[in-house]
Each structure stands twice: as C-alpha cells, then as structure tokens.
Amino acid sequence: QKEVEQNSGPLSVPEGAIASLNCTYSDRGSQSFFWYRQYSGKSPELIMSIYSNGDKEDGRFTAQLNKASQYVSLLIRDSQPSDSATYLCAVEGSNYKLTFGKGTLLTVNP
Amino acid sequence: DGGITQSPKYLFRKEGQNVTLSCEQNLNHDAMYWYRQDPGQGLRLIYYSQIVNDFQKGDIAEGYSVSREKKESFPLTVTSAQKNPTAFYLCASRVRQGDTEAFFGQGTRLTVV
C-alpha cells in the first residue's frame, strides 16, 4: 500500500462548480496534513493545512480530515479557471517524514 | 528577504558525472527535504534532515547523497550510480517543532546529455 494516495484524475469541472479532491494515507500515526497547488514547471505552494479532525475553511477552500478513516479532502467552491493546476496532498508521518501523493490535475473550464 | 534558494535553475550533466545541487535557506528552519519530480508525477522523497549532522533516506535514495554540515545548507549530490537522473529537483524546509508547512525553493531542472 502506498503511503499517500490521491484520486488519479484528471478532474474537469465547469467554472463556478465545486471541485472535490481526495487523499488517503497509510500511517495511522500521521498528525499533519497539507494541500499544495502546483502550476506546470513551478514549485508547489501551500493552499491549506489541517491538523485535527473536522473541517477547516479558508475562503473558497475547505479541507476535511477524518483520522479514523485515514482520509483527507479538499473542496474548492466557485471554481475559477485560475484554479487549474495539479493539487498535491502531503502527509507528515513519523520522524518528520513528509510524503506527497502523485497529485490530481484539475482543469476548470470557462 | 527570507526564503529558500536553489541553484542552479538549470543543470546539464554528462553521463557518468557526479553533480551537486545547492539548497540554502535563511528561515532558521530545522528540517530540510529533497524531492524528485518526473513529468506528470508527484514528489518523491530522496533524503531529509531534521537537524545538523543528521539525515535519513527517503523512498528513492539510491544514487544520491547529501550532507547537513550547517543548518542553512542541504546540498544534494546526484552520483553516476543514479541511472535516470533527468528530473525536476525540489528542496523544502520547515520548522521541526509544531504544526507547520514546508516551504519550497524554485527547483533545479537536471538534464543528462
């Protein structure tokens, strides 16, 4: 089982719709979870971080964490063409090891 | 300004040569990481370091080596033992204590010619 898995995509949504991105992880001891956005050829930039069960909202973005199910998700409301990018899920496991998933390519169509 | 600097931005290497990628940070971060990214793929962890003079292998350490002699610096050497080194290499750092995110450098694109 891979440490961090994301739905493979690509994911295509119309402008204004909700985009839902999912991630599962294998290390039950993981405590910190992150969503990064990466544009082609650029380095990743942090979108959201979440550390406790439940929802965390920041503008159009909502991160959801369920440690019992080892599941973390990112919802993007009112999707914009500028949201088109690859979204990477990252999980901190034991010994500060920070592992990324393969990413989900999101395309928002005008 | 505080940040993470990777150099060079582009690097070309002949087969059989070792090459060293630089990563310097002035954020006073304890932990530093090296990742490799291939086209259409996520980030794969090569090595990481929590403190000076200590580092751990990541998931794809074979053919790579690192050192952590100073808190600010975490250079990565791609050796001739790495059979397919052409990739985008990313360095990151973060505070070791507490719940904090990792910050990335701008990356080095290595091409074997």
mmCIF file of C-alpha atoms in Angstrom:
data_model
loop_
_atom_site.group_PDB
_atom_site.id
_atom_site.type_symbol
_atom_site.label_atom_id
_atom_site.label_comp_id
_atom_site.label_asym_id
_atom_site.label_seq_id
_atom_site.Cartn_x
_atom_site.Cartn_y
_atom_site.Cartn_z
ATOM 1 C CA GLN A 1 0.000 0.000 0.000
ATOM 2 C CA LYS A 2 1.351 3.396 -0.986
ATOM 3 C CA GLU A 3 1.820 5.867 1.833
ATOM 4 C CA VAL A 4 -0.259 8.644 0.303
ATOM 5 C CA GLU A 5 -2.775 8.047 -2.467
ATOM 6 C CA GLN A 6 -4.839 10.538 -4.426
ATOM 7 C CA ASN A 7 -7.620 10.038 -6.952
ATOM 8 C CA SER A 8 -5.726 9.894 -10.183
ATOM 9 C CA GLY A 9 -7.719 12.356 -12.250
ATOM 10 C CA PRO A 10 -7.587 14.341 -14.351
ATOM 11 C CA LEU A 11 -10.581 16.146 -12.915
ATOM 12 C CA SER A 12 -12.511 18.563 -15.073
ATOM 13 C CA VAL A 13 -15.213 20.895 -13.709
ATOM 14 C CA PRO A 14 -17.057 23.878 -15.161
ATOM 15 C CA GLU A 15 -16.388 27.360 -13.870
ATOM 16 C CA GLY A 16 -18.392 28.062 -10.724
ATOM 17 C CA ALA A 17 -18.734 24.397 -9.744
ATOM 18 C CA ILE A 18 -17.336 22.631 -6.685
ATOM 19 C CA ALA A 19 -14.147 20.615 -7.197
ATOM 20 C CA SER A 20 -13.563 17.735 -4.783
ATOM 21 C CA LEU A 21 -10.100 16.274 -4.299
ATOM 22 C CA ASN A 22 -9.431 13.213 -2.152
ATOM 23 C CA CYS A 23 -6.456 11.666 -0.421
ATOM 24 C CA THR A 24 -5.893 8.598 1.761
ATOM 25 C CA TYR A 25 -2.835 7.740 3.824
ATOM 26 C CA SER A 26 -1.473 4.590 5.421
ATOM 27 C CA ASP A 27 0.385 5.799 8.554
ATOM 28 C CA ARG A 28 -2.129 5.942 11.414
ATOM 29 C CA GLY A 29 0.333 7.991 13.450
ATOM 30 C CA SER A 30 0.267 10.896 10.983
ATOM 31 C CA GLN A 31 -0.562 14.222 12.592
ATOM 32 C CA SER A 32 -0.151 16.930 9.961
ATOM 33 C CA PHE A 33 -1.789 17.168 6.556
ATOM 34 C CA PHE A 34 -1.326 19.643 3.742
ATOM 35 C CA TRP A 35 -2.721 20.537 0.346
ATOM 36 C CA TYR A 36 -0.377 22.179 -2.132
ATOM 37 C CA ARG A 37 -1.090 23.635 -5.558
ATOM 38 C CA GLN A 38 1.474 23.342 -8.320
ATOM 39 C CA TYR A 39 1.388 25.079 -11.676
ATOM 40 C CA SER A 40 3.284 23.460 -14.513
ATOM 41 C CA GLY A 41 7.039 23.974 -14.170
ATOM 42 C CA LYS A 42 6.727 25.766 -10.831
ATOM 43 C CA SER A 43 7.309 24.753 -7.240
ATOM 44 C CA PRO A 44 4.367 23.794 -5.001
ATOM 45 C CA GLU A 45 2.642 26.416 -2.893
ATOM 46 C CA LEU A 46 0.601 25.768 0.234
ATOM 47 C CA ILE A 47 -3.182 26.008 -0.062
ATOM 48 C CA MET A 48 -4.361 24.547 3.221
ATOM 49 C CA SER A 49 -3.037 22.770 6.286
ATOM 50 C CA ILE A 50 -5.119 20.746 8.734
ATOM 51 C CA TYR A 51 -4.121 19.036 11.938
ATOM 52 C CA SER A 52 -7.313 17.938 13.726
ATOM 53 C CA ASN A 53 -10.442 16.062 12.699
ATOM 54 C CA GLY A 54 -13.189 18.060 11.059
ATOM 55 C CA ASP A 55 -13.396 20.887 8.570
ATOM 56 C CA LYS A 56 -11.181 23.912 8.100
ATOM 57 C CA GLU A 57 -12.315 26.708 5.817
ATOM 58 C CA ASP A 58 -10.276 29.450 4.175
ATOM 59 C CA GLY A 59 -12.111 31.495 1.586
ATOM 60 C CA ARG A 60 -13.226 29.217 -1.243
ATOM 61 C CA PHE A 61 -11.215 26.288 0.110
ATOM 62 C CA THR A 62 -12.295 23.727 2.708
ATOM 63 C CA ALA A 63 -10.077 20.943 3.989
ATOM 64 C CA GLN A 64 -11.662 17.948 5.703
ATOM 65 C CA LEU A 65 -9.824 15.427 7.869
ATOM 66 C CA ASN A 66 -11.021 12.085 9.194
ATOM 67 C CA LYS A 67 -8.203 10.329 11.030
ATOM 68 C CA ALA A 68 -10.291 7.235 11.789
ATOM 69 C CA SER A 69 -10.795 6.669 8.072
ATOM 70 C CA GLN A 70 -7.289 7.970 7.220
ATOM 71 C CA TYR A 71 -8.831 10.347 4.744
ATOM 72 C CA VAL A 72 -8.289 13.998 3.909
ATOM 73 C CA SER A 73 -10.045 16.024 1.234
ATOM 74 C CA LEU A 74 -10.043 19.470 -0.323
ATOM 75 C CA LEU A 75 -13.133 21.214 -1.647
ATOM 76 C CA ILE A 76 -12.844 24.209 -3.932
ATOM 77 C CA ARG A 77 -16.055 26.207 -4.197
ATOM 78 C CA ASP A 78 -16.877 28.541 -7.087
ATOM 79 C CA SER A 79 -14.001 27.087 -9.105
ATOM 80 C CA GLN A 80 -12.164 29.548 -11.349
ATOM 81 C CA PRO A 81 -10.016 28.900 -14.430
ATOM 82 C CA SER A 82 -7.057 30.156 -12.391
ATOM 83 C CA ASP A 83 -7.564 27.146 -10.068
ATOM 84 C CA SER A 84 -6.467 24.873 -12.916
ATOM 85 C CA ALA A 85 -3.328 23.184 -11.592
ATOM 86 C CA THR A 86 -2.081 19.989 -10.006
ATOM 87 C CA TYR A 87 -3.111 19.557 -6.376
ATOM 88 C CA LEU A 88 -0.766 17.609 -4.141
ATOM 89 C CA CYS A 89 -1.689 16.012 -0.826
ATOM 90 C CA ALA A 90 1.141 15.808 1.730
ATOM 91 C CA VAL A 91 1.216 13.902 4.998
ATOM 92 C CA GLU A 92 3.736 14.112 7.816
ATOM 93 C CA GLY A 93 4.389 10.674 9.255
ATOM 94 C CA SER A 94 6.769 9.541 11.936
ATOM 95 C CA ASN A 95 10.200 11.146 12.310
ATOM 96 C CA TYR A 96 9.074 14.273 10.424
ATOM 97 C CA LYS A 97 8.986 12.405 7.115
ATOM 98 C CA LEU A 98 6.840 14.455 4.707
ATOM 99 C CA THR A 99 5.332 12.323 1.937
ATOM 100 C CA PHE A 100 3.415 13.539 -1.095
ATOM 101 C CA GLY A 101 0.831 11.845 -3.250
ATOM 102 C CA LYS A 102 1.090 11.742 -7.037
ATOM 103 C CA GLY A 103 -1.225 14.703 -7.398
ATOM 104 C CA THR A 104 -4.529 15.332 -9.144
ATOM 105 C CA LEU A 105 -4.648 17.533 -12.231
ATOM 106 C CA LEU A 106 -7.645 19.862 -12.051
ATOM 107 C CA THR A 107 -8.971 21.700 -15.092
ATOM 108 C CA VAL A 108 -11.658 24.369 -14.652
ATOM 109 C CA ASN A 109 -13.428 25.084 -17.936
ATOM 110 C CA PRO A 110 -14.740 28.617 -18.598
ATOM 111 C CA ASP B 1 14.004 38.553 2.439
ATOM 112 C CA GLY B 2 13.740 35.106 3.987
ATOM 113 C CA GLY B 3 13.431 32.134 1.722
ATOM 114 C CA ILE B 4 14.913 29.043 0.145
ATOM 115 C CA THR B 5 17.347 29.361 -2.724
ATOM 116 C CA GLN B 6 18.144 26.528 -5.084
ATOM 117 C CA SER B 7 20.897 26.796 -7.635
ATOM 118 C CA PRO B 8 21.378 26.445 -10.463
ATOM 119 C CA LYS B 9 17.929 26.668 -12.040
ATOM 120 C CA TYR B 10 19.015 24.526 -14.992
ATOM 121 C CA LEU B 11 21.823 21.983 -14.982
ATOM 122 C CA PHE B 12 23.202 19.733 -17.655
ATOM 123 C CA ARG B 13 25.277 16.699 -16.827
ATOM 124 C CA LYS B 14 27.153 14.231 -18.933
ATOM 125 C CA GLU B 15 26.564 10.571 -18.269
ATOM 126 C CA GLY B 16 28.964 9.212 -15.668
ATOM 127 C CA GLN B 17 29.492 12.527 -13.909
ATOM 128 C CA ASN B 18 28.553 13.471 -10.384
ATOM 129 C CA VAL B 19 26.770 16.781 -9.911
ATOM 130 C CA THR B 20 25.791 18.743 -6.789
ATOM 131 C CA LEU B 21 22.597 20.756 -6.400
ATOM 132 C CA SER B 22 22.622 23.584 -3.895
ATOM 133 C CA CYS B 23 19.877 24.409 -1.385
ATOM 134 C CA GLU B 24 20.242 27.276 1.092
ATOM 135 C CA GLN B 25 17.631 28.668 3.477
ATOM 136 C CA ASN B 26 17.661 31.682 5.798
ATOM 137 C CA LEU B 27 14.387 30.870 7.536
ATOM 138 C CA ASN B 28 16.088 29.275 10.560
ATOM 139 C CA HIS B 29 14.258 26.031 9.783
ATOM 140 C CA ASP B 30 15.461 22.801 11.346
ATOM 141 C CA ALA B 31 14.126 20.287 8.835
ATOM 142 C CA MET B 32 15.093 20.168 5.166
ATOM 143 C CA TYR B 33 13.968 17.869 2.370
ATOM 144 C CA TRP B 34 14.927 16.880 -1.156
ATOM 145 C CA TYR B 35 12.297 15.665 -3.642
ATOM 146 C CA ARG B 36 12.414 14.490 -7.210
ATOM 147 C CA GLN B 37 9.575 15.109 -9.655
ATOM 148 C CA ASP B 38 9.195 13.421 -13.033
ATOM 149 C CA PRO B 39 6.746 14.677 -15.695
ATOM 150 C CA GLY B 40 3.137 14.157 -14.647
ATOM 151 C CA GLN B 41 4.187 12.692 -11.313
ATOM 152 C CA GLY B 42 4.054 13.783 -7.702
ATOM 153 C CA LEU B 43 7.023 14.461 -5.440
ATOM 154 C CA ARG B 44 9.152 11.523 -4.361
ATOM 155 C CA LEU B 45 11.287 11.921 -1.248
ATOM 156 C CA ILE B 46 15.037 11.409 -1.720
ATOM 157 C CA TYR B 47 16.538 12.450 1.640
ATOM 158 C CA TYR B 48 15.510 14.536 4.606
ATOM 159 C CA SER B 49 17.236 16.023 7.625
ATOM 160 C CA GLN B 50 15.803 17.105 10.948
ATOM 161 C CA ILE B 51 18.925 18.606 12.477
ATOM 162 C CA VAL B 52 22.508 19.422 11.608
ATOM 163 C CA ASN B 53 24.776 16.413 11.053
ATOM 164 C CA ASP B 54 21.841 14.017 10.757
ATOM 165 C CA PHE B 55 19.777 12.863 7.775
ATOM 166 C CA GLN B 56 17.563 9.957 6.757
ATOM 167 C CA LYS B 57 16.960 8.167 3.487
ATOM 168 C CA GLY B 58 13.650 8.777 1.819
ATOM 169 C CA ASP B 59 11.887 6.488 -0.626
ATOM 170 C CA ILE B 60 14.330 6.785 -3.548
ATOM 171 C CA ALA B 61 17.767 7.447 -2.011
ATOM 172 C CA GLU B 62 19.780 5.118 -4.243
ATOM 173 C CA GLY B 63 22.250 7.018 -6.400
ATOM 174 C CA TYR B 64 22.037 10.180 -4.293
ATOM 175 C CA SER B 65 23.971 11.552 -1.320
ATOM 176 C CA VAL B 66 23.527 14.535 0.986
ATOM 177 C CA SER B 67 25.264 16.365 3.806
ATOM 178 C CA ARG B 68 23.984 18.677 6.529
ATOM 179 C CA GLU B 69 27.030 20.410 7.981
ATOM 180 C CA LYS B 70 25.224 23.720 8.507
ATOM 181 C CA LYS B 71 21.629 24.453 9.461
ATOM 182 C CA GLU B 72 21.213 26.687 6.415
ATOM 183 C CA SER B 73 22.524 24.284 3.791
ATOM 184 C CA PHE B 74 21.477 20.859 2.491
ATOM 185 C CA PRO B 75 23.279 20.048 -0.792
ATOM 186 C CA LEU B 76 22.282 17.036 -2.875
ATOM 187 C CA THR B 77 24.799 15.109 -4.979
ATOM 188 C CA VAL B 78 23.487 13.101 -7.888
ATOM 189 C CA THR B 79 26.061 10.382 -8.453
ATOM 190 C CA SER B 80 26.855 8.344 -11.538
ATOM 191 C CA ALA B 81 25.075 5.447 -9.832
ATOM 192 C CA GLN B 82 21.734 7.173 -10.449
ATOM 193 C CA LYS B 83 20.722 5.637 -13.769
ATOM 194 C CA ASN B 84 17.962 8.034 -14.724
ATOM 195 C CA PRO B 85 18.738 11.399 -13.129
ATOM 196 C CA THR B 86 16.883 13.670 -15.556
ATOM 197 C CA ALA B 87 14.145 15.274 -13.442
ATOM 198 C CA PHE B 88 12.976 18.378 -11.595
ATOM 199 C CA TYR B 89 14.530 18.546 -8.116
ATOM 200 C CA LEU B 90 12.848 20.442 -5.298
ATOM 201 C CA CYS B 91 14.251 21.400 -1.914
ATOM 202 C CA ALA B 92 11.993 22.272 1.012
ATOM 203 C CA SER B 93 12.373 23.329 4.618
ATOM 204 C CA ARG B 94 10.144 23.656 7.661
ATOM 205 C CA VAL B 95 10.228 24.250 11.373
ATOM 206 C CA ARG B 96 10.667 20.920 13.119
ATOM 207 C CA GLN B 97 8.537 21.665 16.165
ATOM 208 C CA GLY B 98 4.823 22.219 15.918
ATOM 209 C CA ASP B 99 2.364 22.042 13.091
ATOM 210 C CA THR B 100 3.948 23.932 10.251
ATOM 211 C CA GLU B 101 4.038 23.696 6.482
ATOM 212 C CA ALA B 102 7.044 23.158 4.249
ATOM 213 C CA PHE B 103 8.313 25.963 2.045
ATOM 214 C CA PHE B 104 9.854 25.168 -1.325
ATOM 215 C CA GLY B 105 12.679 26.545 -3.376
ATOM 216 C CA GLN B 106 12.204 27.274 -7.077
ATOM 217 C CA GLY B 107 13.670 23.943 -8.146
ATOM 218 C CA THR B 108 16.551 22.735 -10.290
ATOM 219 C CA ARG B 109 15.887 21.065 -13.613
ATOM 220 C CA LEU B 110 18.621 18.499 -14.274
ATOM 221 C CA THR B 111 19.145 17.058 -17.728
ATOM 222 C CA VAL B 112 21.604 14.338 -18.643
ATOM 223 C CA VAL B 113 23.123 14.867 -22.081
#
